[in-house]
Amino acid sequence: MAEARRPDTTFWVDPAEIRGDHLTLSREESHHLIRVHRAAPGTPFTAIDGAGTAYECFVESITGDVVTASIAARDPERGELPLAIALLVGLPDAGPAEAVVEHAVPLGARRIDFVVCARSERHALGEGKLERLDRIARAGAKQSRRCRSALVTSSLSLEEAIGALGPGPRFVADPWGTPPPPEALESSQTMISLAVGPPGGFDREEYARLAKAGFHPISLGPSRLTTETASIALLSVIRNWLLRKGLGQI
Amino acid sequence: MAEARRPDTTFWVDPAEIRGDHLTLSREESHHLIRVHRAAPGTPFTAIDGAGTAYECFVESITGDVVTASIAARDPERGELPLAIALLVGLPDAGPAEAVVEHAVPLGARRIDFVVCARSERHALGEGKLERLDRIARAGAKQSRRCRSALVTSSLSLEEAIGALGPGPRFVADPWGTPPPPEALESSQTMISLAVGPPGGFDREEYARLAKAGFHPISLGPSRLTTETASIALLSVIRNWLLRKGLGQI
């Protein structure tokens, strides 16, 4: 019996599993769709590829534990801001790193780089930890109905992290800065880069390096924020700035 | 032997334990100052009373496990915004409620009310849970070097929550609103009230009730945010608005 109720959940589809107007879900996503949402041939659902497109689909067939679906409509950039936001975060502990990813992905971060700093751990995040953060990022993209996830990386140095950024406005959280936004945003720019220090803060040399790379110091207010709270606050402020400029309207 | 290094930590003092230019720390705070920071008579430290004043102190005596200190200077409103921010949050589960308090207190919330809504649990938070959230709020105030903590409450209804608010601008997170800030802030106002729906969202009737109470609908962007992410994002945006208006500068 066909069950036509649309699941409230968004499903994840690997871009490699999209062929013309058909897509195949992974075993895990298929299981969730079939068992939790009791999907059957004909059930409508939404999938995202994490790379910029949402798909409105109907279950076509269930073979073994794998769902194949037909694509009825494509919705590019659904839930996305018009500019990519990259977030450099001075490497914190595992819990705070997870909190950053959990909140920053729904708020529109497209890249999150946990960077080894003078006052952080000396080792970048390993494969296992990055995989875990990547799963949290995907869950955040699905939950928030974005169609892109964030690329989560861990640079060995601030130089390496800065070198990977695109052109565009750059801001660093700095108690001695001024409240953002301090300058006009030009629509020709495609990436906004934000930097937040590790739990011990950036040191003098790091602030100088960021200034040289064009990072404008901005203050988040009169109290001291943790790395994770500052990351979410800075991202929220810059996201709102984009929205007020009419660049990120629905 | 006197140890003169100032602990990086801020200590909590009950307002009832301040008498003239002397204060007495609780057994727990004393223990932390003596054991972890190895304080001795003469050690300087900072205490906050959670009610609006920071104190620069010197350890005077240690009797049993209790520290008595002399107050060298008082710093009223240190780390505070000039306006009180009250946050009404549709009652979420325990984890998200803790995340809201953990991030909202450093960002300047002075009241956080977890409100029973049509689409939330039917029971307000009990004593035990409120005490736990109160401890998280105090830790957040100490960590962020504010001198006020937030009053954490749990109202049985939206009417009760609205009735407890002071006059001033009111904003509710609403996917159909516009990005804040939509209106001028008058300096005569003393409280900004923010409302964020429970995990299932406010229902139609609740949005109507909030509109009637003067809550202006504002959008936080094109993706769907959890109750906790929306609470932190809205607070960050409004905090930045106050800072840009020069009302909350250090």
Coordinates of C-alpha atoms in Angstrom, one line a residue:
Chain A
M1 CA 0.0 0.0 0.0
A2 CA 1.3 3.4 -0.9
E3 CA 1.8 5.8 1.9
A4 CA 1.6 9.4 0.6
R5 CA 2.5 11.4 3.7
R6 CA 5.7 13.5 3.2
P7 CA 8.3 12.9 5.9
D8 CA 9.2 16.2 7.7
T9 CA 12.9 15.1 7.5
T10 CA 15.3 15.9 4.6
F11 CA 17.3 13.0 3.2
W12 CA 20.9 13.0 2.1
V13 CA 21.9 11.8 -1.4
D14 CA 25.5 11.3 -2.6
P15 CA 25.9 13.5 -5.8
A16 CA 27.4 10.4 -7.4
E17 CA 24.1 8.6 -6.9
I18 CA 22.1 11.0 -9.1
R19 CA 21.6 9.9 -12.7
G20 CA 19.4 12.0 -14.9
D21 CA 16.0 12.2 -13.2
H22 CA 16.6 9.4 -10.8
L23 CA 18.5 9.0 -7.6
T24 CA 19.5 6.2 -5.2
L25 CA 19.7 6.7 -1.4
S26 CA 22.4 5.1 0.7
R27 CA 21.4 2.0 2.8
E28 CA 21.3 4.2 5.9
E29 CA 19.1 6.9 4.5
S30 CA 16.9 4.3 2.8
H31 CA 16.5 2.5 6.1
H32 CA 15.4 5.7 7.7
L33 CA 12.9 6.5 5.0
I34 CA 11.4 3.0 4.9
R35 CA 11.5 2.0 8.6
V36 CA 11.0 5.3 10.4
H37 CA 8.8 7.1 7.9
R38 CA 7.2 3.9 6.4
A39 CA 7.7 5.1 2.9
A40 CA 6.4 3.0 0.0
P41 CA 6.5 3.4 -3.8
G42 CA 4.8 6.8 -4.4
T43 CA 5.8 8.5 -1.1
P44 CA 7.1 12.0 -1.7
F45 CA 10.2 13.2 0.1
T46 CA 13.0 15.9 -0.2
A47 CA 16.6 15.1 -0.6
I48 CA 19.7 17.3 -0.6
D49 CA 23.1 16.6 -2.2
G50 CA 25.1 18.8 0.2
A51 CA 26.6 20.5 -2.9
G52 CA 23.9 23.0 -3.7
T53 CA 20.7 21.4 -4.8
A54 CA 17.5 20.1 -3.1
Y55 CA 15.4 17.5 -4.9
E56 CA 11.7 16.9 -4.6
C57 CA 11.3 13.2 -5.2
F58 CA 8.9 10.2 -5.2
V59 CA 9.9 6.7 -4.1
E60 CA 10.0 4.6 -7.3
S61 CA 11.1 1.3 -6.0
I62 CA 12.6 -0.4 -2.9
T63 CA 15.0 -3.2 -3.8
G64 CA 16.4 -5.0 -0.8
D65 CA 16.9 -2.1 1.6
V66 CA 17.7 0.5 -1.0
V67 CA 15.4 3.3 -2.2
T68 CA 15.4 4.5 -5.8
A69 CA 13.4 7.6 -6.5
S70 CA 12.4 9.8 -9.4
I71 CA 13.2 13.5 -9.3
A72 CA 10.1 15.7 -9.8
A73 CA 11.8 19.0 -9.3
R74 CA 15.2 20.5 -8.5
D75 CA 15.6 23.6 -6.2
P76 CA 19.2 25.0 -6.5
E77 CA 20.6 27.0 -3.6
R78 CA 17.5 26.3 -1.4
G79 CA 18.1 27.7 2.2
E80 CA 21.5 29.1 1.2
L81 CA 23.0 32.6 1.6
P82 CA 24.2 34.2 -1.6
L83 CA 27.8 34.4 -0.3
A84 CA 29.9 31.6 1.1
I85 CA 31.0 32.1 4.7
A86 CA 34.2 30.6 5.8
L87 CA 34.9 30.3 9.5
L88 CA 38.4 29.9 10.9
V89 CA 38.3 28.8 14.5
G90 CA 41.4 28.5 16.7
L91 CA 41.4 24.8 17.6
P92 CA 39.3 24.1 20.8
D93 CA 38.5 20.8 22.6
A94 CA 36.2 18.2 21.0
G95 CA 33.0 19.4 22.7
P96 CA 33.3 23.0 21.7
A97 CA 34.3 22.0 18.2
E98 CA 31.1 20.0 17.9
A99 CA 29.1 22.9 19.2
V100 CA 30.6 25.2 16.6
V101 CA 29.7 22.8 13.8
E102 CA 26.2 22.0 15.2
H103 CA 25.2 25.7 15.3
A104 CA 27.4 27.2 12.4
V105 CA 26.1 24.9 9.7
P106 CA 22.4 25.8 10.1
L107 CA 23.5 29.5 10.3
G108 CA 25.1 29.2 6.8
A109 CA 28.8 28.4 7.2
R110 CA 30.2 26.7 4.1
R111 CA 33.6 26.0 5.4
I112 CA 34.8 25.5 9.0
D113 CA 38.5 25.2 9.5
F114 CA 39.8 24.3 13.0
V115 CA 43.3 25.9 13.0
V116 CA 46.3 25.0 15.2
C117 CA 47.4 28.3 16.9
A118 CA 50.1 29.3 19.3
R119 CA 47.7 28.9 22.3
S120 CA 45.9 25.8 21.1
E121 CA 46.7 22.1 20.9
R122 CA 49.7 21.5 18.6
H123 CA 48.1 18.7 16.6
A124 CA 45.4 19.3 13.9
L125 CA 42.2 17.2 14.1
G126 CA 42.7 13.7 12.8
E127 CA 40.6 11.7 10.4
G128 CA 38.3 10.2 13.0
K129 CA 37.5 13.5 14.6
L130 CA 36.9 15.2 11.2
E131 CA 34.6 12.4 10.1
R132 CA 32.6 12.9 13.3
L133 CA 32.4 16.6 12.7
D134 CA 31.4 15.9 9.0
R135 CA 28.5 13.8 10.2
I136 CA 27.4 16.6 12.5
A137 CA 27.6 19.1 9.6
R138 CA 25.5 16.9 7.4
A139 CA 22.9 16.4 10.1
G140 CA 22.8 20.2 10.6
A141 CA 22.3 20.8 6.8
K142 CA 19.5 18.3 6.7
Q143 CA 17.8 19.6 9.9
S144 CA 18.1 23.2 8.8
R145 CA 16.9 22.4 5.2
R146 CA 19.9 23.9 3.6
C147 CA 21.1 22.2 0.4
R148 CA 24.8 22.6 1.2
S149 CA 26.8 21.2 4.0
A150 CA 30.0 22.7 5.3
L151 CA 33.5 21.5 4.5
V152 CA 35.1 20.8 7.9
T153 CA 38.9 20.9 7.9
S154 CA 41.8 21.4 10.3
S155 CA 44.8 23.4 9.2
L156 CA 48.2 23.1 10.8
S157 CA 48.8 26.8 10.8
L158 CA 47.1 30.2 10.4
E159 CA 49.2 30.7 7.2
E160 CA 47.8 27.5 5.7
A161 CA 44.2 28.5 6.7
I162 CA 44.5 32.0 5.3
G163 CA 46.0 30.6 2.1
A164 CA 42.9 28.6 1.5
L165 CA 40.5 31.5 1.6
G166 CA 38.9 33.3 -1.3
P167 CA 38.7 37.1 -1.8
G168 CA 36.2 39.1 0.1
P169 CA 35.6 40.9 3.4
R170 CA 37.5 39.4 6.4
F171 CA 36.7 39.9 10.0
V172 CA 38.4 38.7 13.2
A173 CA 36.7 38.8 16.6
D174 CA 38.9 41.1 18.7
P175 CA 38.0 42.7 22.1
W176 CA 39.8 45.8 20.9
G177 CA 37.9 46.1 17.6
T178 CA 34.7 48.0 16.9
P179 CA 31.2 46.4 16.5
P180 CA 30.6 45.2 12.9
P181 CA 29.7 45.9 10.2
P182 CA 32.6 48.4 9.7
E183 CA 32.6 48.6 5.9
A184 CA 30.4 48.2 2.8
L185 CA 30.0 44.9 1.2
E186 CA 30.6 44.8 -2.5
S187 CA 28.3 42.4 -4.4
S188 CA 31.2 41.3 -6.6
Q189 CA 32.7 39.5 -3.7
T190 CA 31.9 35.9 -3.2
M191 CA 33.3 34.9 0.2
I192 CA 33.2 36.3 3.7
S193 CA 35.9 35.0 6.0
L194 CA 35.6 35.1 9.8
A195 CA 38.2 34.3 12.4
V196 CA 37.8 33.5 16.0
G197 CA 40.7 32.7 18.4
P198 CA 41.3 29.5 20.3
P199 CA 40.3 29.3 24.0
G200 CA 43.4 31.1 25.0
G201 CA 42.9 33.7 22.3
F202 CA 45.1 34.6 19.3
D203 CA 48.5 36.0 20.3
R204 CA 50.0 39.3 19.2
E205 CA 51.8 37.8 16.2
E206 CA 48.6 36.0 15.0
Y207 CA 46.6 39.2 15.2
A208 CA 49.3 41.0 13.2
R209 CA 49.2 38.2 10.6
L210 CA 45.5 38.4 10.3
A211 CA 45.6 42.2 10.0
K212 CA 48.1 41.8 7.2
A213 CA 45.8 39.3 5.4
G214 CA 43.0 41.9 5.6
F215 CA 41.1 40.8 8.6
H216 CA 39.3 43.7 10.1
P217 CA 39.1 43.6 14.0
I218 CA 35.6 43.7 15.3
S219 CA 34.3 43.6 18.9
L220 CA 31.5 41.3 20.0
G221 CA 30.9 43.3 23.2
P222 CA 32.0 44.0 26.7
S223 CA 32.1 40.4 28.1
R224 CA 34.5 37.6 27.4
L225 CA 33.1 34.9 25.1
T226 CA 34.3 31.3 24.7
T227 CA 35.6 30.3 21.3
E228 CA 32.3 28.5 20.5
T229 CA 30.0 31.3 21.7
A230 CA 32.1 33.9 19.8
S231 CA 32.0 31.8 16.6
I232 CA 28.2 31.5 16.7
A233 CA 27.7 35.2 17.6
L234 CA 30.1 36.5 14.9
L235 CA 28.4 34.2 12.3
S236 CA 24.9 35.3 13.4
V237 CA 25.9 39.0 13.1
I238 CA 27.4 38.7 9.7
R239 CA 24.5 36.5 8.4
N240 CA 22.1 39.2 9.6
W241 CA 24.2 41.8 7.8
L242 CA 23.8 39.9 4.6
L243 CA 20.1 39.5 5.1
R244 CA 19.5 43.2 5.8
K245 CA 21.4 44.0 2.6
G246 CA 18.9 42.0 0.8
L247 CA 21.6 39.6 -0.4
G248 CA 20.2 36.6 1.4
Q249 CA 16.5 36.8 1.2
I250 CA 14.4 33.8 0.7
Chain B
M1 CA 54.1 32.8 52.2
A2 CA 52.0 35.2 50.3
E3 CA 51.4 34.4 46.7
A4 CA 50.6 37.5 44.7
R5 CA 49.7 36.1 41.3
R6 CA 46.1 37.1 40.4
P7 CA 43.9 34.1 39.4
D8 CA 42.5 34.4 35.9
T9 CA 39.2 33.1 37.3
T10 CA 36.4 35.3 38.6
F11 CA 34.8 34.3 41.9
W12 CA 31.2 34.5 43.0
V13 CA 30.2 36.2 46.2
D14 CA 26.7 36.2 47.7
P15 CA 25.5 39.8 48.0
A16 CA 24.5 39.0 51.6
E17 CA 28.2 38.2 52.4
I18 CA 29.3 41.7 51.6
R19 CA 29.7 44.0 54.6
G20 CA 31.2 47.4 54.1
D21 CA 34.6 46.9 52.6
H22 CA 34.8 43.2 53.4
L23 CA 33.4 40.1 51.8
T24 CA 33.3 36.4 52.6
L25 CA 33.3 33.7 50.0
S26 CA 31.3 30.5 50.2
R27 CA 33.1 27.3 51.2
E28 CA 33.1 26.2 47.5
E29 CA 34.5 29.4 46.1
S30 CA 37.0 29.6 49.0
H31 CA 38.1 26.1 48.3
H32 CA 38.7 26.9 44.6
L33 CA 40.6 30.0 45.5
I34 CA 42.8 28.3 48.1
R35 CA 43.4 24.9 46.6
V36 CA 43.3 25.5 42.8
H37 CA 44.9 29.0 42.8
R38 CA 46.9 28.6 46.0
A39 CA 45.8 31.9 47.4
A40 CA 47.2 33.2 50.6
P41 CA 46.7 36.4 52.6
G42 CA 47.5 39.2 50.2
T43 CA 46.5 37.4 47.0
P44 CA 44.5 39.7 44.7
F45 CA 41.3 38.4 43.0
T46 CA 38.1 39.5 41.4
A47 CA 34.6 38.7 42.6
I48 CA 31.2 39.4 41.2
D49 CA 27.9 39.4 43.1
G50 CA 25.8 38.5 40.1
A51 CA 23.6 41.6 40.8
G52 CA 25.6 44.3 39.1
T53 CA 29.0 44.8 40.7
A54 CA 32.5 43.4 40.3
Y55 CA 34.9 43.7 43.3
E56 CA 38.7 43.9 43.2
C57 CA 39.8 42.2 46.4
F58 CA 42.7 41.0 48.4
V59 CA 42.6 37.9 50.6
E60 CA 42.6 39.1 54.2
S61 CA 42.4 35.8 56.1
I62 CA 41.6 32.2 55.7
T63 CA 39.8 30.6 58.6
G64 CA 39.1 27.0 58.3
D65 CA 38.2 26.7 54.6
V66 CA 36.7 30.1 54.3
V67 CA 38.2 33.2 52.7
T68 CA 37.5 36.7 54.0
A69 CA 38.7 39.5 51.7
S70 CA 39.1 43.3 51.7
I71 CA 37.5 45.2 48.8
A72 CA 40.0 47.6 47.1
A73 CA 37.6 48.8 44.4
R74 CA 34.1 48.3 43.1
D75 CA 33.3 48.2 39.4
P76 CA 29.6 48.5 38.8
E77 CA 28.0 47.1 35.6
R78 CA 31.3 45.7 34.4
G79 CA 30.9 43.6 31.2
E80 CA 27.2 44.6 31.0
L81 CA 25.0 45.9 28.2
P82 CA 23.2 49.2 29.1
L83 CA 19.8 47.5 28.4
A84 CA 18.5 44.4 30.0
I85 CA 17.7 41.6 27.5
A86 CA 14.9 39.2 28.4
L87 CA 14.7 36.0 26.4
L88 CA 11.5 33.9 26.2
V89 CA 12.2 30.5 24.8
G90 CA 9.5 27.9 24.0
L91 CA 10.4 25.0 26.3
P92 CA 12.9 22.6 24.7
D93 CA 14.5 19.4 26.1
A94 CA 17.1 19.6 28.8
G95 CA 20.2 19.6 26.6
P96 CA 19.0 22.5 24.3
A97 CA 17.9 24.4 27.4
E98 CA 21.4 24.1 28.9
A99 CA 22.9 25.2 25.6
V100 CA 20.7 28.3 25.6
V101 CA 21.8 29.3 29.1
E102 CA 25.4 28.4 28.4
H103 CA 25.6 30.8 25.4
A104 CA 23.0 33.4 26.3
V105 CA 24.4 34.5 29.6
P106 CA 27.9 35.4 28.2
L107 CA 26.0 37.2 25.4
G108 CA 24.2 39.5 27.9
A109 CA 20.8 37.9 28.6
R110 CA 19.5 39.1 32.0
R111 CA 16.4 36.9 32.1
I112 CA 15.7 33.6 30.4
D113 CA 12.2 32.2 30.6
F114 CA 11.5 28.7 29.3
V115 CA 7.8 28.9 28.5
V116 CA 5.3 26.1 28.1
C117 CA 3.8 26.4 24.6
A118 CA 1.1 24.6 22.6
R119 CA 3.8 22.5 20.9
S120 CA 6.1 22.0 23.9
E121 CA 6.0 19.8 27.0
R122 CA 3.0 20.6 29.2
H123 CA 5.0 20.9 32.4
A124 CA 7.2 23.9 33.3
L125 CA 10.7 23.2 34.5
G126 CA 10.9 22.0 38.1
E127 CA 13.1 23.2 40.9
G128 CA 15.8 20.7 40.3
K129 CA 16.2 21.6 36.6
L130 CA 16.0 25.4 37.3
E131 CA 18.8 25.0 39.9
R132 CA 21.0 23.2 37.4
L133 CA 20.3 26.0 34.8
D134 CA 21.0 28.6 37.5
R135 CA 24.4 27.0 38.2
I136 CA 25.2 27.1 34.4
A137 CA 24.1 30.7 34.3
R138 CA 26.5 31.6 37.2
A139 CA 29.3 29.8 35.6
G140 CA 28.6 31.7 32.4
A141 CA 28.6 35.0 34.2
K142 CA 32.0 34.2 35.9
Q143 CA 33.6 32.9 32.7
S144 CA 32.5 35.9 30.6
R145 CA 33.5 38.4 33.3
R146 CA 30.0 39.9 33.4
C147 CA 28.9 41.1 36.9
R148 CA 25.3 40.0 36.5
S149 CA 23.9 36.5 36.0
A150 CA 20.6 35.8 34.3
L151 CA 17.4 35.0 36.2
V152 CA 16.3 31.6 34.8
T153 CA 12.6 30.9 35.1
S154 CA 9.9 28.7 33.5
S155 CA 6.5 30.1 32.9
L156 CA 3.4 28.0 32.6
S157 CA 2.0 30.0 29.7
L158 CA 2.9 32.7 27.1
E159 CA 0.5 35.1 28.9
E160 CA 2.4 34.6 32.2
A161 CA 5.7 35.1 30.4
I162 CA 4.6 38.3 28.6
G163 CA 3.1 39.7 31.8
A164 CA 6.5 39.6 33.5
L165 CA 8.2 41.7 30.8
G166 CA 9.1 45.4 31.1
P167 CA 8.5 48.0 28.4
G168 CA 10.7 48.3 25.4
P169 CA 11.2 46.8 21.9
R170 CA 10.1 43.3 21.4
F171 CA 11.1 40.9 18.7
V172 CA 10.0 37.3 17.8
A173 CA 11.9 35.0 15.5
D174 CA 9.5 34.3 12.6
P175 CA 10.4 32.8 9.2
W176 CA 7.9 35.2 7.7
G177 CA 9.4 38.3 9.3
T178 CA 12.1 40.7 8.0
P179 CA 15.7 40.8 9.1
P180 CA 16.2 43.0 12.2
P181 CA 16.6 45.7 13.2
P182 CA 13.3 47.0 11.8
E183 CA 12.9 50.1 14.0
A184 CA 14.7 52.7 16.0
L185 CA 15.7 52.1 19.6
E186 CA 14.8 54.8 22.0
S187 CA 17.2 55.3 24.8
S188 CA 14.4 55.8 27.3
Q189 CA 13.6 52.1 27.1
T190 CA 15.2 49.8 29.5
M191 CA 14.4 46.3 28.3
I192 CA 14.6 44.4 25.1
S193 CA 12.4 41.3 24.9
L194 CA 13.1 38.4 22.5
A195 CA 11.0 35.4 21.8
V196 CA 11.9 32.1 20.1
G197 CA 9.4 29.3 19.6
P198 CA 9.8 25.7 21.0
P199 CA 11.2 22.9 18.8
G200 CA 7.8 22.6 17.0
G201 CA 7.5 26.3 16.6
F202 CA 4.9 28.8 18.0
D203 CA 1.4 28.0 16.6
R204 CA -0.8 30.6 14.9
E205 CA -2.6 31.7 18.1
E206 CA 0.7 32.2 19.9
Y207 CA 2.1 34.3 17.0
A208 CA -1.1 36.4 17.2
R209 CA -0.7 36.8 21.0
L210 CA 2.9 37.9 20.6
A211 CA 1.9 40.4 17.9
K212 CA -0.8 41.8 20.2
A213 CA 1.9 42.2 22.9
G214 CA 4.0 44.3 20.5
F215 CA 6.5 41.6 19.3
H216 CA 7.8 42.5 15.9
P217 CA 8.3 39.4 13.6
I218 CA 11.9 39.1 12.4
S219 CA 13.5 36.6 10.2
L220 CA 16.8 34.9 11.0
G221 CA 17.3 33.8 7.4
P222 CA 16.4 31.2 4.8
S223 CA 17.3 28.0 6.7
R224 CA 15.4 26.4 9.6
L225 CA 17.1 26.9 13.0
T226 CA 16.6 24.8 16.1
T227 CA 15.3 26.6 19.2
E228 CA 18.7 26.8 20.7
T229 CA 20.5 28.1 17.6
A230 CA 17.7 30.6 16.9
S231 CA 17.9 31.9 20.5
I232 CA 21.7 32.4 20.3
A233 CA 21.5 34.0 16.8
L234 CA 18.7 36.4 17.7
L235 CA 20.5 37.4 20.9
S236 CA 23.8 38.0 19.0
V237 CA 22.1 40.1 16.4
I238 CA 20.3 42.3 18.9
R239 CA 23.4 42.6 21.1
N240 CA 25.4 43.8 18.1
W241 CA 22.7 46.3 17.3
L242 CA 23.0 47.8 20.8
L243 CA 26.8 47.9 20.4
R244 CA 26.7 49.6 17.0
K245 CA 24.3 52.2 18.5
G246 CA 27.1 53.0 21.0
L247 CA 24.9 51.9 23.9
G248 CA 26.9 49.0 25.0
Q249 CA 30.5 50.0 24.5
I250 CA 33.1 49.0 27.1

